[in-house]
CSV table of C-alpha atoms and ligand atoms in Angstrom, one decimal:
chain,number,residue,atom,x,y,z
A,231,MET,CA,33.3,-9.0,-24.4
A,232,ARG,CA,36.2,-10.1,-22.1
A,233,SER,CA,39.3,-8.1,-22.8
A,234,ILE,CA,42.6,-10.0,-23.1
A,235,LEU,CA,44.8,-6.9,-23.4
A,236,PRO,CA,46.3,-5.6,-20.2
A,237,GLU,CA,46.3,-1.9,-19.8
A,238,LYS,CA,50.1,-2.1,-19.1
A,239,GLY,CA,52.5,-4.6,-20.3
A,240,ARG,CA,53.3,-7.4,-17.7
A,241,PRO,CA,56.7,-8.7,-16.7
A,242,TYR,CA,58.1,-11.5,-18.9
A,243,GLU,CA,58.5,-13.9,-16.0
A,244,GLU,CA,55.0,-13.6,-14.9
A,245,ILE,CA,53.6,-14.2,-18.3
A,246,LEU,CA,55.9,-17.3,-18.8
A,247,GLN,CA,54.7,-18.7,-15.5
A,248,GLU,CA,50.9,-18.2,-16.5
A,249,LEU,CA,51.6,-19.7,-20.0
A,250,ALA,CA,52.9,-22.8,-18.2
A,251,THR,CA,49.6,-23.1,-16.2
A,252,PHE,CA,47.5,-23.3,-19.3
A,253,ALA,CA,49.2,-26.6,-20.1
A,254,SER,CA,48.0,-28.3,-17.0
A,255,ASP,CA,45.2,-30.2,-18.7
A,256,ASP,CA,47.3,-31.1,-21.9
A,257,PRO,CA,48.3,-34.7,-22.6
A,258,HIS,CA,51.4,-35.9,-20.7
A,259,TYR,CA,53.6,-36.3,-23.7
A,260,LYS,CA,56.9,-36.0,-21.8
A,261,GLU,CA,56.0,-39.2,-20.1
A,262,GLY,CA,55.3,-41.0,-23.4
A,263,LYS,CA,51.5,-41.0,-22.8
A,264,THR,CA,50.6,-39.8,-26.2
A,265,TRP,CA,50.4,-42.1,-29.2
A,266,SER,CA,50.2,-39.3,-32.0
A,267,LEU,CA,50.6,-35.6,-32.3
A,268,VAL,CA,54.0,-35.3,-30.5
A,269,TYR,CA,57.5,-36.4,-31.2
A,270,TYR,CA,59.5,-35.5,-28.0
A,271,LEU,CA,62.8,-36.7,-26.9
A,272,ASP,CA,63.8,-34.8,-23.8
A,273,GLN,CA,63.9,-31.4,-22.3
A,274,GLU,CA,67.6,-30.7,-23.2
A,275,TYR,CA,67.1,-31.5,-26.8
A,276,THR,CA,63.9,-29.5,-26.9
A,277,ASP,CA,65.6,-26.4,-25.3
A,278,PHE,CA,68.3,-26.9,-27.9
A,279,LEU,CA,65.9,-26.8,-30.8
A,280,GLY,CA,64.2,-23.9,-29.2
A,281,ASP,CA,67.6,-21.9,-29.2
A,282,ALA,CA,68.2,-22.8,-32.8
A,283,TYR,CA,64.7,-21.7,-33.6
A,284,GLY,CA,65.0,-18.4,-31.6
A,285,GLN,CA,68.3,-17.6,-33.6
A,286,TYR,CA,66.2,-17.3,-36.8
A,287,PHE,CA,62.9,-16.3,-35.0
A,288,SER,CA,62.4,-13.1,-37.0
A,289,ALA,CA,64.0,-14.1,-40.2
A,290,ASN,CA,61.5,-14.5,-43.1
A,291,GLY,CA,61.8,-17.0,-46.1
A,292,LEU,CA,59.2,-15.1,-48.1
A,293,ASN,CA,61.8,-13.5,-50.2
A,294,PRO,CA,64.6,-16.1,-50.8
A,295,THR,CA,67.0,-13.3,-51.9
A,296,ALA,CA,66.7,-11.4,-48.7
A,297,PHE,CA,67.6,-14.0,-46.1
A,298,LYS,CA,70.4,-16.0,-47.8
A,299,SER,CA,70.8,-17.9,-44.5
A,300,LEU,CA,67.4,-19.5,-44.9
A,301,LYS,CA,67.9,-20.4,-48.5
A,302,ARG,CA,70.9,-22.3,-47.5
A,303,LEU,CA,69.3,-24.0,-44.5
A,304,GLU,CA,66.4,-24.9,-46.6
A,305,LYS,CA,68.8,-26.3,-49.4
A,306,ASP,CA,70.7,-28.3,-46.7
A,307,VAL,CA,67.5,-29.8,-45.3
A,308,LEU,CA,66.3,-30.7,-48.8
A,309,THR,CA,69.6,-32.2,-49.8
A,310,TYR,CA,69.7,-34.4,-46.7
A,311,THR,CA,66.1,-35.4,-47.4
A,312,ALA,CA,66.9,-36.3,-51.2
A,313,GLU,CA,69.8,-38.4,-49.9
A,314,LEU,CA,67.5,-40.3,-47.6
A,315,LEU,CA,64.8,-40.8,-50.1
A,316,HIS,CA,67.3,-42.0,-52.7
A,317,GLY,CA,66.9,-38.9,-54.9
A,318,ASN,CA,69.6,-36.9,-56.7
A,319,GLU,CA,70.9,-33.4,-57.3
A,320,LYS,CA,68.4,-33.1,-60.1
A,321,ASN,CA,65.5,-33.2,-57.5
A,322,CYS,CA,63.8,-29.8,-56.6
A,323,GLY,CA,61.4,-28.7,-54.0
A,324,VAL,CA,60.8,-26.6,-50.9
A,325,MET,CA,60.3,-26.8,-47.2
A,326,THR,CA,56.8,-26.3,-46.0
A,327,SER,CA,55.0,-25.7,-42.8
A,328,GLY,CA,54.0,-29.4,-42.5
A,329,GLY,CA,52.6,-32.5,-44.1
A,330,THR,CA,49.3,-30.9,-45.0
A,331,GLU,CA,51.0,-28.0,-47.0
A,332,SER,CA,53.3,-30.5,-48.8
A,333,CYS,CA,50.2,-32.6,-49.9
A,334,LEU,CA,48.1,-29.5,-50.9
A,335,LEU,CA,51.0,-28.3,-53.0
A,336,ALA,CA,51.4,-31.5,-54.8
A,337,VAL,CA,47.6,-31.3,-55.6
A,338,LYS,CA,48.0,-27.8,-57.0
A,339,THR,CA,51.1,-28.7,-58.9
A,340,TYR,CA,49.5,-31.7,-60.7
A,341,ARG,CA,46.3,-29.9,-61.3
A,342,ASP,CA,48.4,-27.3,-63.2
A,343,TRP,CA,50.5,-29.9,-64.8
A,344,GLY,CA,47.1,-31.4,-66.1
A,345,ARG,CA,45.9,-27.9,-67.2
A,346,ALA,CA,49.0,-27.5,-69.2
A,347,LYS,CA,48.0,-30.7,-71.1
A,348,GLY,CA,44.5,-29.4,-71.5
A,349,ILE,CA,42.8,-31.4,-68.7
A,350,LYS,CA,40.1,-29.2,-67.6
A,351,LYS,CA,38.3,-31.5,-65.1
A,352,PRO,CA,41.3,-33.0,-63.2
A,353,GLU,CA,41.0,-36.1,-61.0
A,354,MET,CA,43.2,-37.8,-58.7
A,355,ILE,CA,43.3,-41.4,-57.5
A,356,LEU,CA,43.9,-41.9,-53.7
A,357,PRO,CA,43.9,-45.1,-51.7
A,358,VAL,CA,41.0,-45.0,-49.2
A,359,THR,CA,43.7,-44.9,-46.6
A,360,ALA,CA,45.3,-41.8,-48.0
A,361,HIS,CA,45.7,-38.9,-45.4
A,362,VAL,CA,42.8,-36.5,-45.3
A,363,ALA,CA,45.2,-33.7,-46.3
A,364,TRP,CA,44.6,-35.0,-49.8
A,365,ASP,CA,40.8,-34.6,-49.5
A,366,LYS,CA,41.6,-31.1,-48.4
A,367,GLY,CA,43.7,-30.6,-51.4
A,368,GLY,CA,41.0,-31.9,-53.6
A,369,GLU,CA,38.4,-29.6,-52.2
A,370,TYR,CA,40.7,-26.5,-52.0
A,371,PHE,CA,41.9,-26.9,-55.6
A,372,GLY,CA,39.0,-28.3,-57.4
A,373,VAL,CA,40.5,-31.8,-58.1
A,374,LYS,CA,38.0,-34.6,-58.1
A,375,ILE,CA,38.9,-37.4,-55.8
A,376,LYS,CA,38.5,-41.1,-56.8
A,377,ARG,CA,39.1,-43.5,-54.0
A,378,ALA,CA,40.7,-46.8,-54.7
A,379,ALA,CA,39.8,-49.8,-52.6
A,380,LEU,CA,42.2,-51.9,-50.7
A,381,SER,CA,43.4,-55.5,-51.1
A,382,ALA,CA,42.9,-58.1,-48.3
A,383,ASP,CA,46.2,-57.0,-46.7
A,384,TYR,CA,44.8,-53.4,-46.4
A,385,THR,CA,47.2,-51.8,-48.8
A,386,VAL,CA,45.8,-50.3,-52.0
A,387,ASP,CA,44.6,-52.7,-54.7
A,388,VAL,CA,46.6,-51.7,-57.8
A,389,ALA,CA,44.1,-53.2,-60.1
A,390,ALA,CA,41.4,-51.0,-58.5
A,391,VAL,CA,43.7,-48.0,-59.1
A,392,GLU,CA,44.1,-48.8,-62.9
A,393,LYS,CA,40.3,-49.1,-63.3
A,394,LEU,CA,39.9,-45.5,-61.9
A,395,ILE,CA,42.4,-43.9,-64.4
A,396,THR,CA,40.6,-41.9,-67.0
A,397,ARG,CA,41.8,-39.2,-69.5
A,398,ASN,CA,41.2,-36.7,-66.7
A,399,THR,CA,43.6,-38.3,-64.2
A,400,VAL,CA,46.4,-35.9,-63.1
A,401,LEU,CA,47.8,-37.8,-60.1
A,402,ILE,CA,48.2,-41.2,-58.3
A,403,VAL,CA,49.1,-41.2,-54.6
A,404,GLY,CA,50.5,-44.0,-52.5
A,405,GLY,CA,51.5,-44.0,-48.8
A,406,ALA,CA,54.8,-44.9,-47.3
A,407,PRO,CA,53.2,-45.7,-44.9
A,408,GLU,CA,49.6,-44.6,-44.8
A,409,TYR,CA,48.5,-43.1,-41.5
A,410,PRO,CA,45.6,-45.3,-40.4
A,411,HIS,CA,47.3,-48.7,-40.3
A,412,GLY,CA,51.0,-47.9,-40.8
A,413,LEU,CA,51.1,-50.0,-44.1
A,414,ILE,CA,53.3,-49.3,-47.0
A,415,ASP,CA,51.3,-49.2,-50.3
A,416,PRO,CA,52.7,-51.4,-53.2
A,417,ILE,CA,54.8,-48.5,-54.4
A,418,GLU,CA,56.7,-50.4,-57.1
A,419,GLN,CA,53.6,-51.6,-58.7
A,420,LEU,CA,52.0,-48.3,-58.5
A,421,GLY,CA,55.2,-46.7,-60.1
A,422,ALA,CA,54.9,-49.1,-63.0
A,423,LEU,CA,51.2,-48.3,-63.5
A,424,ALA,CA,51.9,-44.6,-63.3
A,425,GLN,CA,54.8,-45.1,-66.1
A,426,LYS,CA,52.6,-47.3,-68.2
A,427,HIS,CA,49.9,-44.5,-68.3
A,428,HIS,CA,52.3,-41.6,-68.3
A,429,LEU,CA,50.9,-40.2,-65.1
A,430,PRO,CA,52.6,-38.4,-62.1
A,431,PHE,CA,52.8,-40.5,-59.0
A,432,HIS,CA,53.3,-38.9,-55.5
A,433,VAL,CA,54.4,-41.0,-52.5
A,434,ASP,CA,53.3,-39.5,-49.3
A,435,ALA,CA,56.1,-40.3,-46.9
A,436,CYS,CA,55.1,-37.5,-44.5
A,437,VAL,CA,55.3,-40.0,-41.6
A,438,GLY,CA,57.8,-42.5,-42.9
A,439,GLY,CA,60.3,-40.3,-44.8
A,440,TYR,CA,62.7,-39.8,-41.7
A,441,ILE,CA,62.4,-43.2,-40.2
A,442,LEU,CA,62.0,-45.9,-43.0
A,443,PRO,CA,65.6,-45.3,-44.2
A,444,PHE,CA,67.0,-46.1,-40.7
A,445,LEU,CA,64.6,-49.1,-40.3
A,446,GLU,CA,66.0,-50.4,-43.5
A,447,ALA,CA,69.6,-49.8,-42.3
A,448,HIS,CA,68.6,-52.0,-39.3
A,449,GLY,CA,67.7,-54.8,-41.6
A,450,VAL,CA,63.9,-54.4,-41.6
A,451,ASP,CA,62.8,-55.9,-44.9
A,452,LEU,CA,60.8,-53.2,-46.7
A,453,PRO,CA,59.4,-53.1,-50.3
A,454,LEU,CA,60.8,-50.3,-52.2
A,455,TRP,CA,59.0,-47.1,-51.4
A,456,ASP,CA,60.9,-44.0,-52.5
A,457,PHE,CA,62.7,-42.4,-55.5
A,458,ARG,CA,64.3,-45.8,-56.2
A,459,VAL,CA,61.1,-46.6,-57.9
A,460,PRO,CA,61.4,-45.1,-61.3
A,461,GLY,CA,57.7,-44.0,-61.7
A,462,VAL,CA,57.8,-41.9,-58.5
A,463,THR,CA,57.6,-38.3,-59.5
A,464,SER,CA,57.5,-36.6,-56.1
A,465,MET,CA,57.5,-37.3,-52.4
A,466,SER,CA,56.6,-35.6,-49.2
A,467,ALA,CA,58.4,-36.1,-45.9
A,468,ASP,CA,57.9,-34.3,-42.5
A,469,ILE,CA,61.0,-33.6,-40.7
A,470,HIS,CA,58.9,-32.4,-37.8
A,471,LYS,CA,57.8,-36.0,-37.2
A,472,TYR,CA,60.4,-38.8,-37.1
A,473,GLY,CA,63.2,-36.2,-38.0
A,474,PHE,CA,62.5,-34.7,-34.5
A,475,ALA,CA,62.6,-31.1,-35.7
A,476,ALA,CA,60.5,-28.4,-34.3
A,477,LYS,CA,56.8,-28.2,-35.5
A,478,GLY,CA,56.2,-26.4,-38.8
A,479,ALA,CA,58.7,-28.3,-41.0
A,480,SER,CA,58.2,-30.7,-44.0
A,481,CYS,CA,59.7,-31.2,-47.3
A,482,ILE,CA,58.2,-31.8,-50.8
A,483,LEU,CA,60.6,-33.0,-53.4
A,484,TYR,CA,60.0,-33.5,-57.1
A,485,ARG,CA,62.1,-35.8,-59.3
A,486,SER,CA,62.5,-33.0,-61.8
A,487,MET,CA,61.7,-29.4,-62.8
A,488,ASP,CA,59.1,-30.7,-65.3
A,489,TYR,CA,56.7,-31.0,-62.4
A,490,PHE,CA,58.0,-28.6,-59.8
A,491,LYS,CA,57.7,-25.6,-62.2
A,492,HIS,CA,53.9,-25.9,-61.9
A,493,GLN,CA,54.2,-25.3,-58.2
A,494,ILE,CA,55.6,-21.8,-58.6
A,495,PHE,CA,53.3,-18.9,-58.3
A,496,VAL,CA,54.1,-15.4,-59.9
A,497,GLN,CA,52.2,-12.2,-60.0
A,498,GLN,CA,54.0,-9.7,-62.1
A,499,ASP,CA,51.6,-6.8,-62.0
A,500,TRP,CA,51.0,-6.3,-58.4
A,501,PRO,CA,51.7,-2.7,-57.2
A,502,GLY,CA,53.7,-4.3,-54.4
A,503,GLY,CA,56.2,-5.4,-56.8
A,504,VAL,CA,56.7,-8.6,-59.0
A,505,PHE,CA,55.8,-11.4,-56.5
A,506,ALA,CA,57.1,-14.9,-56.8
A,507,SER,CA,56.3,-17.7,-54.2
A,508,PRO,CA,57.2,-21.4,-54.3
A,509,ALA,CA,54.8,-22.6,-51.6
A,510,LEU,CA,51.5,-21.9,-50.1
A,511,LEU,CA,52.6,-19.6,-47.3
A,512,GLY,CA,53.6,-15.9,-47.8
A,513,THR,CA,55.8,-15.2,-44.7
A,514,ARG,CA,57.9,-18.5,-44.1
A,515,PRO,CA,59.2,-19.0,-40.6
A,516,GLY,CA,62.9,-19.0,-40.5
A,517,GLY,CA,63.0,-20.6,-37.1
A,518,ALA,CA,61.4,-23.8,-38.3
A,519,TYR,CA,64.1,-24.1,-41.0
A,520,ALA,CA,67.0,-23.5,-38.5
A,521,ALA,CA,65.5,-26.0,-35.9
A,522,ALA,CA,65.1,-28.5,-38.7
A,523,TRP,CA,68.7,-28.1,-39.8
A,524,ALA,CA,69.8,-28.2,-36.1
A,525,SER,CA,68.1,-31.5,-35.6
A,526,ILE,CA,69.9,-33.1,-38.5
A,527,GLN,CA,73.2,-31.8,-37.1
A,528,ALA,CA,72.5,-32.8,-33.5
A,529,ASN,CA,71.4,-36.4,-34.3
A,530,GLY,CA,73.6,-37.3,-37.1
A,531,ARG,CA,73.3,-40.7,-38.8
A,532,ASP,CA,74.3,-42.4,-35.5
A,533,GLY,CA,71.7,-40.6,-33.5
A,534,TYR,CA,68.9,-41.3,-36.0
A,535,MET,CA,70.1,-45.0,-36.1
A,536,LYS,CA,69.8,-45.2,-32.3
A,537,LEU,CA,66.4,-43.7,-32.2
A,538,ALA,CA,65.2,-46.2,-34.9
A,539,GLU,CA,66.6,-49.0,-32.7
A,540,ARG,CA,64.7,-47.9,-29.7
A,541,THR,CA,61.6,-47.5,-31.9
A,542,LEU,CA,61.9,-50.9,-33.3
A,543,HIS,CA,62.3,-52.3,-29.9
A,544,ALA,CA,59.1,-50.5,-28.7
A,545,VAL,CA,57.2,-51.7,-31.8
A,546,LYS,CA,58.3,-55.3,-31.1
A,547,GLY,CA,57.2,-55.1,-27.7
A,548,LEU,CA,53.8,-53.6,-28.6
A,549,LYS,CA,53.2,-56.2,-31.4
A,550,THR,CA,54.1,-59.0,-29.0
A,551,GLY,CA,51.9,-57.6,-26.4
A,552,ILE,CA,48.9,-57.4,-28.7
A,553,ALA,CA,49.6,-60.9,-30.1
A,554,GLY,CA,49.4,-62.1,-26.4
A,555,ILE,CA,46.1,-60.6,-25.6
A,556,GLU,CA,43.1,-62.7,-26.7
A,557,GLY,CA,40.4,-60.6,-28.5
A,558,LEU,CA,43.0,-58.2,-30.1
A,559,GLU,CA,44.7,-58.4,-33.6
A,560,LEU,CA,46.8,-56.2,-35.7
A,561,ILE,CA,45.4,-54.8,-38.9
A,562,GLY,CA,47.6,-56.0,-41.8
A,563,ASP,CA,51.3,-56.5,-41.3
A,564,PRO,CA,52.9,-53.1,-40.4
A,565,LYS,CA,56.6,-53.0,-40.8
A,566,ALA,CA,57.1,-49.4,-40.0
A,567,SER,CA,56.7,-47.7,-36.6
A,568,LEU,CA,53.0,-47.1,-36.5
A,569,LEU,CA,50.2,-49.7,-36.3
A,570,SER,CA,46.6,-50.2,-35.5
A,571,PHE,CA,44.8,-53.0,-33.8
A,572,ARG,CA,41.1,-54.1,-33.4
A,573,SER,CA,38.9,-56.5,-31.6
A,574,THR,CA,38.3,-60.1,-32.9
A,575,SER,CA,35.3,-60.5,-30.7
A,576,PRO,CA,31.8,-59.1,-31.2
A,577,THR,CA,31.5,-58.7,-27.4
A,578,LEU,CA,34.8,-56.7,-27.0
A,579,ASN,CA,34.2,-53.1,-28.0
A,580,ILE,CA,37.6,-51.8,-29.0
A,581,PHE,CA,36.6,-48.0,-28.4
A,582,ALA,CA,35.6,-49.1,-24.8
A,583,VAL,CA,39.1,-50.5,-24.5
A,584,GLY,CA,40.3,-47.1,-25.6
A,585,ASP,CA,38.2,-45.5,-22.9
A,586,VAL,CA,39.7,-47.6,-20.3
A,587,MET,CA,43.3,-46.8,-21.6
A,588,GLU,CA,42.5,-43.1,-21.3
A,589,GLU,CA,41.2,-43.6,-17.8
A,590,LYS,CA,44.7,-45.0,-17.2
A,591,GLY,CA,46.3,-41.8,-18.6
A,592,TRP,CA,47.0,-42.8,-22.2
A,593,LEU,CA,46.0,-40.6,-25.1
A,594,VAL,CA,44.9,-43.0,-27.9
A,595,ASP,CA,43.5,-42.4,-31.3
A,596,ARG,CA,40.3,-44.2,-32.6
A,597,LEU,CA,40.0,-45.3,-36.2
A,598,GLN,CA,36.9,-46.2,-38.1
A,599,ARG,CA,36.2,-48.7,-41.0
A,600,PRO,CA,37.3,-50.9,-39.3
A,601,ASP,CA,36.9,-49.7,-35.8
A,602,ALA,CA,40.4,-49.8,-34.2
A,603,LEU,CA,42.9,-48.1,-31.9
A,604,HIS,CA,46.0,-46.5,-33.3
A,605,ALA,CA,49.6,-46.2,-32.1
A,606,MET,CA,52.3,-44.0,-33.6
A,607,VAL,CA,55.3,-45.5,-31.8
A,608,THR,CA,58.5,-43.3,-31.2
A,609,ALA,CA,61.8,-44.0,-29.4
A,610,SER,CA,60.4,-42.5,-26.3
A,611,HIS,CA,57.7,-45.2,-26.1
A,612,ASP,CA,60.4,-47.9,-25.5
A,613,ALA,CA,60.4,-46.8,-21.7
A,614,VAL,CA,56.8,-47.1,-21.2
A,615,ILE,CA,55.8,-50.0,-23.7
A,616,ASP,CA,55.7,-52.6,-20.9
A,617,GLN,CA,53.4,-50.5,-19.0
A,618,TYR,CA,51.2,-49.7,-21.9
A,619,VAL,CA,50.8,-53.5,-22.7
A,620,GLN,CA,49.9,-54.4,-19.2
A,621,ASP,CA,47.4,-51.6,-19.2
A,622,LEU,CA,46.0,-52.7,-22.5
A,623,ARG,CA,45.6,-56.3,-21.1
A,624,GLU,CA,43.7,-54.9,-18.1
A,625,ALA,CA,41.6,-52.8,-20.2
A,626,VAL,CA,40.6,-55.7,-22.4
A,627,ALA,CA,39.7,-57.7,-19.2
A,628,ILE,CA,37.7,-54.7,-17.7
A,629,VAL,CA,35.6,-54.3,-21.0
A,630,ARG,CA,35.1,-58.2,-21.3
A,631,ALA,CA,33.8,-58.1,-17.7
A,632,ASP,CA,31.6,-55.2,-18.4
A,633,PRO,CA,30.5,-55.1,-22.0
A,634,SER,CA,28.0,-52.3,-21.2
A,635,ARG,CA,31.1,-49.9,-21.4
A,636,GLY,CA,30.6,-50.2,-25.1
A,637,THR,CA,27.4,-48.0,-24.9
A,638,THR,CA,28.9,-45.3,-22.6
A,639,GLY,CA,31.8,-42.7,-22.7
A,640,GLN,CA,33.7,-42.0,-25.9
A,641,ALA,CA,33.0,-45.5,-27.0
A,642,ALA,CA,29.3,-44.6,-27.5
A,643,THR,CA,30.4,-41.4,-29.3
A,644,TYR,CA,32.9,-42.9,-31.7
A,645,GLY,CA,30.7,-46.0,-32.2
A,646,MET,CA,27.8,-43.6,-33.1
A,647,ILE,CA,29.9,-41.5,-35.5
A,648,SER,CA,31.6,-44.2,-37.4
A,649,HIS,CA,28.4,-46.4,-37.8
A,650,ILE,CA,25.7,-43.8,-38.6
A,651,PRO,CA,24.9,-44.6,-42.2
A,652,LEU,CA,24.1,-40.9,-43.1
A,653,ARG,CA,27.6,-39.8,-43.8
A,654,GLY,CA,26.6,-36.5,-45.5
A,655,LEU,CA,24.7,-35.5,-42.4
A,656,VAL,CA,27.6,-36.4,-40.1
A,657,LYS,CA,29.7,-34.2,-42.2
A,658,LYS,CA,27.3,-31.4,-42.1
A,659,GLN,CA,26.7,-31.6,-38.4
A,660,VAL,CA,30.3,-32.0,-37.4
A,661,ALA,CA,31.2,-29.0,-39.7
A,662,SER,CA,28.5,-26.8,-37.9
A,663,LEU,CA,29.5,-27.8,-34.5
A,664,PHE,CA,33.1,-27.4,-35.3
A,665,ALA,CA,32.5,-23.9,-36.8
A,666,ALA,CA,30.4,-23.0,-33.8
A,667,SER,CA,33.2,-23.9,-31.4
A,668,TYR,CA,35.4,-21.2,-33.0
A,669,GLN,CA,32.8,-18.4,-32.2
A,670,LEU,CA,34.4,-16.3,-29.5
A,671,ASP,CA,31.8,-17.0,-26.8
A,672,ALA,CA,31.6,-20.7,-27.6
A,673,GLU,CA,31.9,-23.3,-24.9
A,674,GLU,CA,34.3,-26.2,-25.5
A,675,ILE,CA,32.9,-29.2,-27.5
A,676,ASP,CA,32.7,-32.1,-25.4
A,677,LEU,CA,33.0,-35.2,-27.4
A,678,THR,CA,33.2,-37.4,-24.4
A,679,ASN,CA,29.7,-36.7,-23.1
A,680,SER,CA,27.8,-39.8,-23.2
A,681,ASP,CA,24.9,-38.9,-20.9
A,682,ALA,CA,23.7,-37.2,-23.9
A,683,LEU,CA,22.9,-40.6,-25.3
A,684,SER,CA,19.9,-40.8,-23.0
A,685,GLY,CA,19.5,-37.0,-23.4
A,686,ASP,CA,16.5,-34.8,-23.6
A,687,GLY,CA,17.0,-33.6,-27.1
A,688,GLN,CA,18.4,-30.3,-26.1
A,689,SER,CA,21.6,-29.6,-27.7
A,690,SER,CA,24.3,-27.2,-26.6
A,691,HIS,CA,27.8,-26.9,-27.9
A,692,LYS,CA,29.0,-28.6,-24.7
A,693,THR,CA,26.9,-31.7,-24.8
A,694,GLY,CA,25.2,-31.6,-28.1
A,695,PHE,CA,27.5,-33.6,-30.3
A,696,VAL,CA,26.2,-37.1,-29.6
A,697,ASN,CA,22.8,-35.8,-28.7
A,698,THR,CA,22.4,-34.1,-32.0
A,699,LEU,CA,23.6,-37.1,-34.0
A,700,VAL,CA,21.3,-39.4,-32.1
A,701,ASN,CA,18.3,-37.1,-32.5
A,702,TRP,CA,18.8,-36.8,-36.1
A,703,TYR,CA,19.3,-40.4,-36.7
A,704,VAL,CA,16.2,-41.3,-34.6
A,705,GLN,CA,14.1,-38.7,-36.3
A,706,ARG,CA,15.2,-39.7,-39.9
A,707,LYS,CA,14.4,-43.3,-39.0
A,708,MET,CA,11.0,-42.2,-37.6
A,709,LYS,CA,10.2,-40.2,-40.7
A,710,LYS,CA,11.0,-43.0,-42.9
A,711,ASN,CA,8.7,-45.4,-41.0
A,712,VAL,CA,5.8,-42.9,-41.1
B,906,PLP,C1,50.8,-39.8,-44.3
B,906,PLP,C2,50.5,-38.4,-43.9
B,906,PLP,N1,50.4,-37.4,-44.7
B,906,PLP,C3,50.2,-36.2,-44.3
B,906,PLP,C4,50.1,-35.8,-43.0
B,906,PLP,C5,49.8,-34.5,-42.6
B,906,PLP,O1,50.9,-34.0,-41.8
B,906,PLP,P1,50.6,-32.6,-40.9
B,906,PLP,O2,49.9,-33.1,-39.7
B,906,PLP,O3,52.1,-32.3,-40.6
B,906,PLP,O4,50.0,-31.6,-41.7
B,906,PLP,C6,50.2,-36.9,-42.0
B,906,PLP,C7,50.1,-36.7,-40.6
B,906,PLP,O5,50.1,-37.5,-39.8
B,906,PLP,C8,50.3,-38.3,-42.5
B,906,PLP,O6,50.5,-39.2,-41.7
């Protein structure tokens, strides 16, 4: 096995230089080329957050009585968040490592709320567009998931939610906005439904929490989506997204202690001492709390308003651009800062358009059900939106001129993955390839290999993904026909 440990420690400078070289193949987020994953402003701001993080680099939020500084930073960030979300001083909650941890905690909390009421087989109702973190939570904590269908406008159908309520329901979830299409679910109606059935209702504002308030302040007409809705019992909001904090910082806030108390873990008999923990993690990174606090102070209301204005401008440019390209349309009526668009023509493969965009240097996400491309727009995109729209127009023309592009490249892979009917097999195969990629001697998974479509049936970690799926599918079909 290859050894990573040098015999003697190396000079810091040399290490830092080598680290920088590893990023050479990473997405060019500093030039606004990524449309998810990264919230970047500029180098000066990033260095500033790095310094704030560094000041609390070693501090540990595990024991809130030890580092009083961290408890204060956390409280300040939560107080700011409660203000943004129209909460009040009776709210309670914690900072977490990210949106996923916040969602997982809500699942655990409401499972235990249900247990206290004697519910032994808990269920939660999720819009089909709810973030996968909720599925993860369901799997991890043994809460059965019931998926509510969408209305024609792609937000969740409230009547469908009501039909799924049983005496085992412990939670209803709504998105503000949901990730795939950037649409805000009908939070007021869901809140009323939750109240009618005396059920908890969580609004997942992981992506919207730190931008929707500023869009509203700019006059964007949004339906009520936060604690202003009486039935909302808790909310999650990620300050490491539109709050422009360092990665590793989200908040979960409950309307009252009645719910939050079920989140707390205590083990009173451990030889290591009585142990109490409010969140999933043990050691909690002080740096992330300091950087989150620093981001609030550095931007101020004025700074966040300006960022929202630039974002709105970029979103408007993108929407107008998409409307002006024949063969493309938005999904639903997104009012926030993220959106999705799809093809309106059977001969225009949207994933092939995505491939051309990637050839042009953009990193775009693909959606399924329906097939679409995704854009999480930030203030930084304002500087590149015209170029993006121009490239998108060209990409559509290129795919129209050569529809065979739909059967090669990532278009083939994503098309295959999203349309194979055997979803359980897709899940199993993806899981095993994914796991294999974490074996220490594994080669990279290459999702982009389309040659495998005409492949020889051999599968390796590198080229096997499409190959294996195709083989499976073909073999299953053949078996059925025998
Ligand atoms: C609505 C929503 N919830 C939860 C998450 C999970 O957040 P994270 O990636 O920080 O774990 C996301 C991420 O985009 C999201 O959009």
